[in-house]
Coordinates of C-alpha atoms in Angstrom, one line a residue:
X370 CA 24.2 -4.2 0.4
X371 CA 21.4 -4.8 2.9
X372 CA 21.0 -8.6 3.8
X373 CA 17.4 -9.8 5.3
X374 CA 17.5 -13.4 6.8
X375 CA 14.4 -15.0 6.9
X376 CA 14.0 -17.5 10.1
X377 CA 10.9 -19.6 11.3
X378 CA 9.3 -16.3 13.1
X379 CA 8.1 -13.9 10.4
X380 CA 10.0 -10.5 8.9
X381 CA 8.9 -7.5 10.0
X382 CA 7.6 -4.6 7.3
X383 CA 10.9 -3.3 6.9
X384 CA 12.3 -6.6 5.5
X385 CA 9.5 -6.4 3.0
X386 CA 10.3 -3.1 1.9
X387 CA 13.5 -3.7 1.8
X388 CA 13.2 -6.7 -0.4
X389 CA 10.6 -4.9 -2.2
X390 CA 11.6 -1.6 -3.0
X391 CA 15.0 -1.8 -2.7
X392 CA 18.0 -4.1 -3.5
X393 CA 18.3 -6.1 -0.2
X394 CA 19.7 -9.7 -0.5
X395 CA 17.7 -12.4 1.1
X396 CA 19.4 -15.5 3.2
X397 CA 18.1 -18.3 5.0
X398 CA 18.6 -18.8 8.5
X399 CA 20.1 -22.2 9.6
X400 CA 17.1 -22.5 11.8
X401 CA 14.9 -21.4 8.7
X402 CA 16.9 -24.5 6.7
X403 CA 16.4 -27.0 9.7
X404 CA 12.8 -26.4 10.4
X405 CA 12.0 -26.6 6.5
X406 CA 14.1 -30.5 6.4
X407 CA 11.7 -31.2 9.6
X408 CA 8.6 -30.7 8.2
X409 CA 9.5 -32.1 4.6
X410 CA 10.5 -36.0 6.7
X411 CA 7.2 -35.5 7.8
X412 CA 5.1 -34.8 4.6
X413 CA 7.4 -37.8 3.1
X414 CA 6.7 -39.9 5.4
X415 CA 2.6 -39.3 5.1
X416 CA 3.3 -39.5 1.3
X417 CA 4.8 -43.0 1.6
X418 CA 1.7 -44.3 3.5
X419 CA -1.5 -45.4 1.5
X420 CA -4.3 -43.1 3.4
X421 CA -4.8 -40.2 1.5
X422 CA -4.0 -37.1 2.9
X423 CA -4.8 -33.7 1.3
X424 CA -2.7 -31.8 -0.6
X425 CA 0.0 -34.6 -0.4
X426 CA -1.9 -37.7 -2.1
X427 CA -5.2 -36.1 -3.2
X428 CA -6.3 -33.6 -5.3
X429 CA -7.1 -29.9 -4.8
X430 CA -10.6 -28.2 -4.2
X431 CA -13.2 -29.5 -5.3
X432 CA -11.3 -32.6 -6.7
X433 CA -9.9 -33.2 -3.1
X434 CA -11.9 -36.2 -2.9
X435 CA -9.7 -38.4 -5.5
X436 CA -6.5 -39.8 -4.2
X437 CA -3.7 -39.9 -6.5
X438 CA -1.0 -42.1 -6.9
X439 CA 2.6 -42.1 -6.3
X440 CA 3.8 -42.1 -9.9
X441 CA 1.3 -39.2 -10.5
X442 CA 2.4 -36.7 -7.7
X443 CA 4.4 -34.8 -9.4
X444 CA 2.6 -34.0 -12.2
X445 CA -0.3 -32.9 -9.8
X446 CA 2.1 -30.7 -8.6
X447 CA 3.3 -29.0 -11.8
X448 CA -0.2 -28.9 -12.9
X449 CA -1.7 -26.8 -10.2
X450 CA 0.7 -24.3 -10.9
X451 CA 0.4 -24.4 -14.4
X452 CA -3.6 -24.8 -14.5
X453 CA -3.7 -22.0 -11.8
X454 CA -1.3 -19.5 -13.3
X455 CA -4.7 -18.2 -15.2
X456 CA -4.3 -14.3 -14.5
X457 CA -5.5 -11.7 -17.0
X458 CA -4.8 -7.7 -18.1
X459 CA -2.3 -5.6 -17.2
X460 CA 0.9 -6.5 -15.4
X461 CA 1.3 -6.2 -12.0
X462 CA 4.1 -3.9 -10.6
X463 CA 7.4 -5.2 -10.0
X464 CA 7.4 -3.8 -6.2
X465 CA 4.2 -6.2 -5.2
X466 CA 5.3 -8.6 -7.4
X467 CA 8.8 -8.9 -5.0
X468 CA 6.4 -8.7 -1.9
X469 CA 4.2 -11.2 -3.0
X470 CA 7.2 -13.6 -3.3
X471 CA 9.1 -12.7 -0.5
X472 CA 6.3 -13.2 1.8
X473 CA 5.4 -16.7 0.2
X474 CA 9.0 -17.7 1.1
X475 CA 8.4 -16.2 4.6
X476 CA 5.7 -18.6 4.9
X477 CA 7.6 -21.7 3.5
X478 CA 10.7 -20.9 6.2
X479 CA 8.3 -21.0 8.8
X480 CA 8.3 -25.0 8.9
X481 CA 4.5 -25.6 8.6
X482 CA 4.4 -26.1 4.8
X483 CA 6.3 -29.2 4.1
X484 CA 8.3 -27.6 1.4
X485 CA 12.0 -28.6 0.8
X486 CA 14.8 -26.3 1.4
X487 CA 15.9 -26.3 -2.3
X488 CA 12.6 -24.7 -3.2
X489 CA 12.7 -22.2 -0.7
X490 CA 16.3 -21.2 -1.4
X491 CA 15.2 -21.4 -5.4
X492 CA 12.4 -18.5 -4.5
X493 CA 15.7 -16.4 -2.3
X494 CA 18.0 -17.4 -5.8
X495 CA 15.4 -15.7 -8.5
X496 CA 14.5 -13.0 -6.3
X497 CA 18.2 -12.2 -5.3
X498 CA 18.9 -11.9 -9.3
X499 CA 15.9 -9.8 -9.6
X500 CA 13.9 -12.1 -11.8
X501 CA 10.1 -10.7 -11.2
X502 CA 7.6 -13.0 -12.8
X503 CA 5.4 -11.5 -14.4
X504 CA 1.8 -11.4 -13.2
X505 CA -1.4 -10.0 -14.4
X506 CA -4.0 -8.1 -12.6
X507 CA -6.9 -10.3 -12.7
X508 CA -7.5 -13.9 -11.1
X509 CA -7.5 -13.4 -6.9
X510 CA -10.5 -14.1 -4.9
X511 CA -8.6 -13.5 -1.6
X512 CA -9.3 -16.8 -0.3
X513 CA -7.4 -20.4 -0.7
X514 CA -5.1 -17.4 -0.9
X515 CA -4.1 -15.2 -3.7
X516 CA -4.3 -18.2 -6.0
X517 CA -3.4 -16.9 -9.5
X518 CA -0.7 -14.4 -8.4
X519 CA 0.8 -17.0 -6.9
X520 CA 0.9 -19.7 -9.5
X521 CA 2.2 -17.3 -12.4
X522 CA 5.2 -16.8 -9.3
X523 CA 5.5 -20.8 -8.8
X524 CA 5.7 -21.0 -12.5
X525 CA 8.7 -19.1 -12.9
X526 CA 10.4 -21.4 -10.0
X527 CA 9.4 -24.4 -12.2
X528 CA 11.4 -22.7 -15.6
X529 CA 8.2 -21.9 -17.2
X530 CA 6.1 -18.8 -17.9
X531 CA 7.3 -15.8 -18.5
X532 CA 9.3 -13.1 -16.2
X533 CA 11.3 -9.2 -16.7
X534 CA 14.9 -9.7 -15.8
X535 CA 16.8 -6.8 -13.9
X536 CA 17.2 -5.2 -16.9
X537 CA 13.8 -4.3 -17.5
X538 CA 12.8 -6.9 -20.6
X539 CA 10.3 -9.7 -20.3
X540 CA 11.8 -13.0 -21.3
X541 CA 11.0 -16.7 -20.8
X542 CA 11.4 -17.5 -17.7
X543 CA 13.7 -21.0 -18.1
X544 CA 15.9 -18.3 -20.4
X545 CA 16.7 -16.2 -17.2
X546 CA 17.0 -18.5 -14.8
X547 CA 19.5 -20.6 -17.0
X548 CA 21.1 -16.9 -17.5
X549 CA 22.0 -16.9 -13.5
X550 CA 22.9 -20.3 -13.0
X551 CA 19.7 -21.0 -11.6
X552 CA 18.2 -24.9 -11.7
X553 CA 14.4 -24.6 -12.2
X554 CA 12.5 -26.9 -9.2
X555 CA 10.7 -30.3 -9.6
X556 CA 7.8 -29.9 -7.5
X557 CA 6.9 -32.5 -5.1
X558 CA 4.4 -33.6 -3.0
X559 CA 2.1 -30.6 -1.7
X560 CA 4.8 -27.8 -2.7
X561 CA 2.7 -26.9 -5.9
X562 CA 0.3 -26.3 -3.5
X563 CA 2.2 -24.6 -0.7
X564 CA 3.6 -22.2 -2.9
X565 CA -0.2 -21.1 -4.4
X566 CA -1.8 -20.8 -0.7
X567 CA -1.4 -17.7 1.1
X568 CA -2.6 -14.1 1.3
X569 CA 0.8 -12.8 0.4
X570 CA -0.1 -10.0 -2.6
X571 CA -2.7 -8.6 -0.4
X572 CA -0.5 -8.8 2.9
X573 CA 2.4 -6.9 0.3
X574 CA 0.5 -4.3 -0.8
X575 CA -1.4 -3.8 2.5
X576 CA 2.4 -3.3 4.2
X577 CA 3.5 -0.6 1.5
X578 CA 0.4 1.4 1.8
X579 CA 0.9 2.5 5.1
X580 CA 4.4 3.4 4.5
X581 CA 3.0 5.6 1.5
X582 CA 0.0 6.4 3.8
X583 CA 2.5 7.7 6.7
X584 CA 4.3 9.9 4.7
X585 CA 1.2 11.2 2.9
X586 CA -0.2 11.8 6.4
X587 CA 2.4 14.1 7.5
X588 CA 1.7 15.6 4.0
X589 CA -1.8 16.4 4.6
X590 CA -1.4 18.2 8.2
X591 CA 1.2 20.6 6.5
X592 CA -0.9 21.7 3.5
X593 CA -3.9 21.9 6.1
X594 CA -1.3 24.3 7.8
X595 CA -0.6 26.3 5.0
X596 CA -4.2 26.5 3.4
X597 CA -5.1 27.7 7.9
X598 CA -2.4 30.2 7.4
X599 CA -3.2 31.2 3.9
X600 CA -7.3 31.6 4.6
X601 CA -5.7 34.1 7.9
X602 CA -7.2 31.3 10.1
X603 CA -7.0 30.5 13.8
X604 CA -4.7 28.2 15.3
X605 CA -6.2 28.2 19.0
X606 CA -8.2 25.6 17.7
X607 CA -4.7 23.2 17.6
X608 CA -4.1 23.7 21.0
X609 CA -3.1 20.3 23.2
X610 CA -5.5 21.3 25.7
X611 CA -8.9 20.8 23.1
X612 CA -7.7 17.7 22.0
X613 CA -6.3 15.9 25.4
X614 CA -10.1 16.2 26.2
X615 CA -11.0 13.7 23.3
X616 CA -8.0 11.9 23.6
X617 CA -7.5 10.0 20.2
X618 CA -3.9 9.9 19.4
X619 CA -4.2 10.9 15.9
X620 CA -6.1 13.5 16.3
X621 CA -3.8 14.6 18.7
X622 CA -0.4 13.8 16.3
X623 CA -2.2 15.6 13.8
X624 CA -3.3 18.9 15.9
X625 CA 0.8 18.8 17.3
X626 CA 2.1 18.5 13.7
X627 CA -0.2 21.4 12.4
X628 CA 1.4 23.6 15.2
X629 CA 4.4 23.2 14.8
X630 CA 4.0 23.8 11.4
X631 CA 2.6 27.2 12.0
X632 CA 4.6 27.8 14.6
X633 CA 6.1 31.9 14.3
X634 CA 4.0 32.7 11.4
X635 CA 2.4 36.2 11.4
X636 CA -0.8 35.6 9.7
X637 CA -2.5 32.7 11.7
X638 CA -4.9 34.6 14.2
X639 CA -6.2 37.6 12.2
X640 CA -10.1 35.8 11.1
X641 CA -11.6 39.0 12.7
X642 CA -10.0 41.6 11.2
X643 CA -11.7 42.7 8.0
X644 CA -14.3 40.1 7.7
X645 CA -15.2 38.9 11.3
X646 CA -15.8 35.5 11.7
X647 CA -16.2 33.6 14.9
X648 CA -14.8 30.6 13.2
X649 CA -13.1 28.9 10.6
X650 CA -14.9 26.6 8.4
X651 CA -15.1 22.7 9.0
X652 CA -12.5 21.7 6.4
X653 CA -9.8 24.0 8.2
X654 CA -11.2 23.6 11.5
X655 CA -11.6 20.2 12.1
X656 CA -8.5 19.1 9.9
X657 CA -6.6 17.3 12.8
X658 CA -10.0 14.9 13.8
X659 CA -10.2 13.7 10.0
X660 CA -6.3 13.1 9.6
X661 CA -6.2 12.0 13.5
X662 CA -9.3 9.5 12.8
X663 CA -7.3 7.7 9.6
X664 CA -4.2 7.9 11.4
X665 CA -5.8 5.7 14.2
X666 CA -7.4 3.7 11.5
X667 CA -3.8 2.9 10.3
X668 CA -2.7 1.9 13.5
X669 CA -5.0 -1.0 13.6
X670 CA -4.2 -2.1 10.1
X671 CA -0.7 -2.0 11.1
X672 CA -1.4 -4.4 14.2
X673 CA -3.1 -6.4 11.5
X674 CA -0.2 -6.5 9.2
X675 CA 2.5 -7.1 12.5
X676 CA 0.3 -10.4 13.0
X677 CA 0.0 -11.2 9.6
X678 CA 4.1 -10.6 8.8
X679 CA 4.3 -13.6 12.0
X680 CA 1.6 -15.7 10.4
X681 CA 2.2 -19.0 8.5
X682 CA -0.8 -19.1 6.0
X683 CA -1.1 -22.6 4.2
X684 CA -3.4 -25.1 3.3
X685 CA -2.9 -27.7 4.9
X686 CA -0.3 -26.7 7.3
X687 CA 2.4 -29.1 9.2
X688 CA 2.0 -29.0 13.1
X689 CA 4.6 -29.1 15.4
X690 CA 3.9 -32.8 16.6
X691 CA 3.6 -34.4 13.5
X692 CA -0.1 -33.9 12.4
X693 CA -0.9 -32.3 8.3
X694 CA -4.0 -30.5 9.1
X695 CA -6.8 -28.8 6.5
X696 CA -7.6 -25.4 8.0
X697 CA -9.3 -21.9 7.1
X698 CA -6.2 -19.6 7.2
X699 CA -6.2 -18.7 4.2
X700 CA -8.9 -16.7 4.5
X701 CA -8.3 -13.3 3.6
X702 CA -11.1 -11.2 6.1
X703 CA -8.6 -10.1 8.0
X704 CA -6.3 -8.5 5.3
X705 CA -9.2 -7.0 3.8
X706 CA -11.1 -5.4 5.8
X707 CA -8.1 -3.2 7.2
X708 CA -7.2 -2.4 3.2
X709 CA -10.7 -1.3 2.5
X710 CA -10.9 0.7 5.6
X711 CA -8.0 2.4 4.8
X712 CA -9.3 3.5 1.2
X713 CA -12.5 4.8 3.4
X714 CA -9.9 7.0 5.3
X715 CA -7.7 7.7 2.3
X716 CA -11.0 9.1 0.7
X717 CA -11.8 11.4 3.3
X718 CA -8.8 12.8 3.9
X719 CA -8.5 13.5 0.1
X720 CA -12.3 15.1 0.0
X721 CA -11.4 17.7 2.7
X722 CA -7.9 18.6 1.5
X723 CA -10.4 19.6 -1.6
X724 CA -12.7 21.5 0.0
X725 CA -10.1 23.7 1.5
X726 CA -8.5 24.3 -1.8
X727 CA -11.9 25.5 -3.3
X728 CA -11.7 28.2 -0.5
X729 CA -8.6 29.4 -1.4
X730 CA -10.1 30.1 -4.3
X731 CA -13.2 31.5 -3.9
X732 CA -13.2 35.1 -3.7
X733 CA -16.1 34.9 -1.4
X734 CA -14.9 32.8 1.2
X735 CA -10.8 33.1 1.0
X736 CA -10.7 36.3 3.4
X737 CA -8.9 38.7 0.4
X738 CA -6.9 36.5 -2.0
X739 CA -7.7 36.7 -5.7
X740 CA -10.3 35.2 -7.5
X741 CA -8.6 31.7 -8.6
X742 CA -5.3 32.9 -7.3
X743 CA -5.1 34.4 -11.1
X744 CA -2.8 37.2 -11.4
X745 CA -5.3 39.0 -13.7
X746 CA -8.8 37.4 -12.8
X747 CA -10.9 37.4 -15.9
X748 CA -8.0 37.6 -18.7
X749 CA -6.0 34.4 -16.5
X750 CA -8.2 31.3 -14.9
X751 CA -5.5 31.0 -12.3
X752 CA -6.0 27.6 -10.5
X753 CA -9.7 27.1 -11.8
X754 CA -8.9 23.9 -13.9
X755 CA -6.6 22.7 -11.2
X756 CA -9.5 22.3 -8.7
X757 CA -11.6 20.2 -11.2
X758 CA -8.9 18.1 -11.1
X759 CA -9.0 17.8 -7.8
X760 CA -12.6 17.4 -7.4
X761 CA -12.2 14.6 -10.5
X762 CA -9.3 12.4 -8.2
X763 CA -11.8 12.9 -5.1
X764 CA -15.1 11.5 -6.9
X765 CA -12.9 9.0 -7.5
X766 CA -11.5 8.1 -4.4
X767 CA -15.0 8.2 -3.0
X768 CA -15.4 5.2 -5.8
X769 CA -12.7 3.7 -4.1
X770 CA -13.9 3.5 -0.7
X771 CA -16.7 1.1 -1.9
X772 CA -15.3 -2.2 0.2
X773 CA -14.5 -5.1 -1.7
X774 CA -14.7 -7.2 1.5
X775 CA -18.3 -7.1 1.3
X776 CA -18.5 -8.8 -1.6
X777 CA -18.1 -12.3 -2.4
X778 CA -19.1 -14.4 -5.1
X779 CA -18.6 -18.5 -5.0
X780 CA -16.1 -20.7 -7.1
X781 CA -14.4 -24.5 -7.2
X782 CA -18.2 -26.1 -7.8
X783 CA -19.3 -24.3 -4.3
X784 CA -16.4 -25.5 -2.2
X785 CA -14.9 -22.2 -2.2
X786 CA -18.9 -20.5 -1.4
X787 CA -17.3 -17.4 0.5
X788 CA -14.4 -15.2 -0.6
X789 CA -12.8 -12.1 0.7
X790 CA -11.7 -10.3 -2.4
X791 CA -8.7 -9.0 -0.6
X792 CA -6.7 -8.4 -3.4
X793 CA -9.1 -6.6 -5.2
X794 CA -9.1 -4.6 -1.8
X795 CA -5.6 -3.9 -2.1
X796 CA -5.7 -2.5 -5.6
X797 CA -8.1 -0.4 -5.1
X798 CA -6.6 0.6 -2.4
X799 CA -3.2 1.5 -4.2
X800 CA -4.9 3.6 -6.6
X801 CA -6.1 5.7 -4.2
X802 CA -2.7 6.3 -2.3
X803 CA -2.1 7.4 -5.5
X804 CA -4.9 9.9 -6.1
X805 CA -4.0 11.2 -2.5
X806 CA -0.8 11.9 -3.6
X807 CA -2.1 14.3 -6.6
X808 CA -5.1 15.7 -4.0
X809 CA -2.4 16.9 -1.5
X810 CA -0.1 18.4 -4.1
X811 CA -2.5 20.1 -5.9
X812 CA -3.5 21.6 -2.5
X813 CA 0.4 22.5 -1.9
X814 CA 0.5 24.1 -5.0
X815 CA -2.6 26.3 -4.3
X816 CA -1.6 26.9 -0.4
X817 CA 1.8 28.0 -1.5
X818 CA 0.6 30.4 -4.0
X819 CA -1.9 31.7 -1.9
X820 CA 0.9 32.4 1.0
X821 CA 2.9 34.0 -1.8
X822 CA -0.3 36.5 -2.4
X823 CA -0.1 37.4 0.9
X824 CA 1.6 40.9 1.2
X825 CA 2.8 42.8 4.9
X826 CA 2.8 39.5 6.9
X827 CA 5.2 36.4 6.8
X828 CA 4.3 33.1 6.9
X829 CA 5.8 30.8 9.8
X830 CA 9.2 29.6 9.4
X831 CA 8.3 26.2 8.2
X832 CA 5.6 27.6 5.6
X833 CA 8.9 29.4 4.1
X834 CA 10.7 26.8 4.0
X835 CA 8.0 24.5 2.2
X836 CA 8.0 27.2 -0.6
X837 CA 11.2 27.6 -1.2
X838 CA 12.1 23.8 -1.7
X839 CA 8.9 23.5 -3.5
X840 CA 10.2 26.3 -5.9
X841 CA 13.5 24.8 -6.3
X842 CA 12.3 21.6 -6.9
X843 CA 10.4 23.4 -10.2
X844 CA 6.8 23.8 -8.3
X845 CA 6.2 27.9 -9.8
X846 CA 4.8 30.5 -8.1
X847 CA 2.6 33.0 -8.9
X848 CA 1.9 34.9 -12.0
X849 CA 0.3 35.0 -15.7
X850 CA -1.6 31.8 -16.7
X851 CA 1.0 28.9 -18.3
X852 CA 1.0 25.5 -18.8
X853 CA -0.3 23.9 -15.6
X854 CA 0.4 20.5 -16.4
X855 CA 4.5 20.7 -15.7
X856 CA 3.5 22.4 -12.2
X857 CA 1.4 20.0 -11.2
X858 CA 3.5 17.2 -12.0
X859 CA 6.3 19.0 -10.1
X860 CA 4.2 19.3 -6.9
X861 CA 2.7 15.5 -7.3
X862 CA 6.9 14.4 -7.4
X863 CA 7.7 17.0 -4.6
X864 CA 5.1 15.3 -2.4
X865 CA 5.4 11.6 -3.5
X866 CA 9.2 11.5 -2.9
X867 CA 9.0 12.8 0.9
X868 CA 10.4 16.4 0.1
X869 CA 7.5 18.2 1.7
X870 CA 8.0 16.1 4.8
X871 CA 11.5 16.8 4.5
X872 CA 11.3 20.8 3.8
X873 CA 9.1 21.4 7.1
X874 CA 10.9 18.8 9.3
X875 CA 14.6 20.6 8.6
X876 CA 12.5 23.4 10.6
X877 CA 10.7 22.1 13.0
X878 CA 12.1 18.6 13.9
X879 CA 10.5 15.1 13.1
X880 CA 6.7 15.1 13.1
X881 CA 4.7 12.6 14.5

């Protein structure tokens, strides 16, 4: 079984998928264990003193200004959690739920929290049995972190609340721990509050988005290929020469990808033969500078995430020489900006893999194929409903794109006056990895059919390839109008589980 040790430096995004998504074990490093014992002699030491220090000996927010004493600590502590764990609606899934943990105890093994090391190897314990607390979709502002998510998290640690076991059932949460010999933690001074304060959930979902978003990527320049080939476009316009002149390296990635896609296939180049036109239209044409443009937009969220995965976000944070300091880092700008740019992208991407599946079908622009695709246009509808579809997920995703980070509304009595909704950011923004997902395979499903239509010329190597996994992994071909539905689904699980990638790569190599 995969092991991930978390030291005092950060993880990297493969640690978090790996805790994630998968069934890596987590361990603590001995420097992880030391540098937690460091900073905890500290924040006992300020606790024993009687100036009041936040987040040790005061209250929290707006309250900060009362200073509590020492027989009252702990309860402060177990009541922030409890008081904060104030989410509402739907759960949240189990794969951000593990993110969101794991990178709170990223932050706590970092040393600048103050946090014991029984609590931070209590949060390694319940994730390591696959305990997921359970949270709820509502109650994150993306600033003093993601406050709710976090608490209903803490309030598993404590023994209370409620949290799905690894079998799948939602139990009290003092039931499962006591069911894997876990002891349920007695907060103390400022690790109620350590474990609330951090952009974590939004930082989570952020990191598995682009690892959906690099495989959806890839998707998109091979059903741009196939709906090029299938339309009997040009692929001169792919060549490395046009796009070393504007040298963005997506756009460049994407143009390479496409080519080698069509590489051998006998029906790119014929655009003047029946019908001459001097060029394709922009959705085929210019495919590489959209997918190119919100590939580059990925690589600066992922140099946002890289510094993010090596932050310690807390509030206030332990300082190498001894000082417990208030500071902004919580903040969640940073985060959230990159996730709403990213649904910006997502969205465009999505809109012109739509367009060029509307000229497959239209009889008028789609250079000889069918009306529809249908095999008998006027008695079958063909792909007709399957475009609105489409065109539904894409108005959507256009939704979508509207940036949470510029809104902000003001909480704790004004103290908290500006907020980054980060973590509204970041569901948004997972909804719409998910309507990509749908857009592209509904525009697999047409290209392929539409390749299929195609009689006296064979597609490129690659293309043949893509339909023949595709039709083994249940996507149907052509013929008589049937239930759609099924197909559909097929295609959506074809592309979501990497096969698409998979089928072309097995030809050409690994794209970029």
């Amino acid at each position: 079984m995969h092991t991930v040790v978390v030291g005092t430096s950060g993880v990297s995004a493969s640690d978090v998928l790996a805790v994630a998504r998968g069934a890596a074990r987590i361990e603590l490093s001995e420097e992880a264990v030391a540098a937690l014992a460091a900073a905890r002699e500290i924040v006992d030491a300020l606790a024993a003193k009687p100036d009041p220090v936040y987040g040790v000996s005061t209250g929290f927010g707006a309250l900060a200004t009362r200073h509590i004493s020492p027989e009252l600590r702990a309860q402060l502590q177990r009541n922030i959690v409890r008081s904060h764990a104030a989410g509402m609606g739907p759960r949240v899934e189990r794969e951000v739920v593990r993110a969101l943990m794991f990178l709170r105890l990223k932050t706590v093994c970092s040393g600048h929290t103050g946090v014991r090391p029984e609590v931070a190897r209590t949060m390694a314990d319940v994730l390591n049995a696959g305990i997921t607390p359970v949270v709820h979709e509502y109650g994150s502002l993306g600033c003093s972190g993601d406050l709710a998510p976090l608490s209903h998290c803490a309030l598993t640690l404590m023994g209370e609340g409620e949290a799905e076991g690894p079998d799948g059932v939602v139990r009290p949460a003092g039931e499962l721990l006591a069911a894997h010999g876990i002891q349920p933690v007695e907060l103390r001074e400022k690790e109620g509050l350590a474990l609330l304060n951090g952009t974590d959930g939004m930082l989570g979902m952020l990191v598995m988005a682009l690892a959906d978003l690099d495989t959806l990527y890839k998707s998109a320049d091979i059903t741009a290929a196939l709906s090029l080939e299938a339309l009997l476009g040009t692929d001169k316009v792919l060549a490395p020469e046009l796009h070393a002149i504007r040298p963005h390296p997506g756009q460049g990635a994407a143009a390479a990808n496409m080519l080698a896609v069509l590489k051998g296939s006998q029906l790119t180049g014929h655009h003047q033969d029946d019908a001459p036109r001097v060029q394709d239209a922009y959705s085929v044409r210019c495919a590489p500078q959209v997918a190119g443009a919100g590939r580059d937009t990925m690589a600066h969220a992922r140099l946002v995430a890289e510094r993010e995965l090596a932050s310690a976000v807390d509030n206030p944070v332990v300082l190498p020489d001894g000082r417990v300091e208030s500071n902004g880092n919580f903040h969640g700008a940073p985060v959230a900006y990159v996730l709403d740019f990213l649904a910006v992208a997502a969205a465009d991407l999505g809109s012109i893999a739509e367009r060029r599946t509307d000229r497959l079908l239209d009889k008028n622009r789609s250079h000889g194929l069918p009306p529809f695709l249908a095999d008998d246009a006027g008695v079958d509808s063909g792909l007709m409903i399957a475009q609105y579809t489409q065109a539904a997920l894409v108005s959507e995703m256009k939704r979508l794109a509207v940036p949470a980070s510029a809104d902000s509304i003001p909480s704790s009595a004004m103290q908290e006056d500006h907020v980054s909704m980060g973590w509204s950011a970041a569901r948004k923004l997972r909804t719409a990895v998910d309507n990509l997902t749908r857009i592209i395979a509904i525009e697999l499903y047409a290209a392929t059919r539409a390749l299929e239509l195609r009689e006296g010329l064979s597609p490129a190597p690659a293309s043949r390839a893509v339909i023949e996994a595709a039709r083994a992994a249940g996507v149907q071909g052509p013929g008589p109008d049937r239930f759609l539905a099924p197909d559909l689904a097929a295609a959506d699980a074809f592309v979501r589980g990497g096969h698409l990638v998979a089928a072309v790569e097995s030809v050409t190599g690994p794209l970029r």
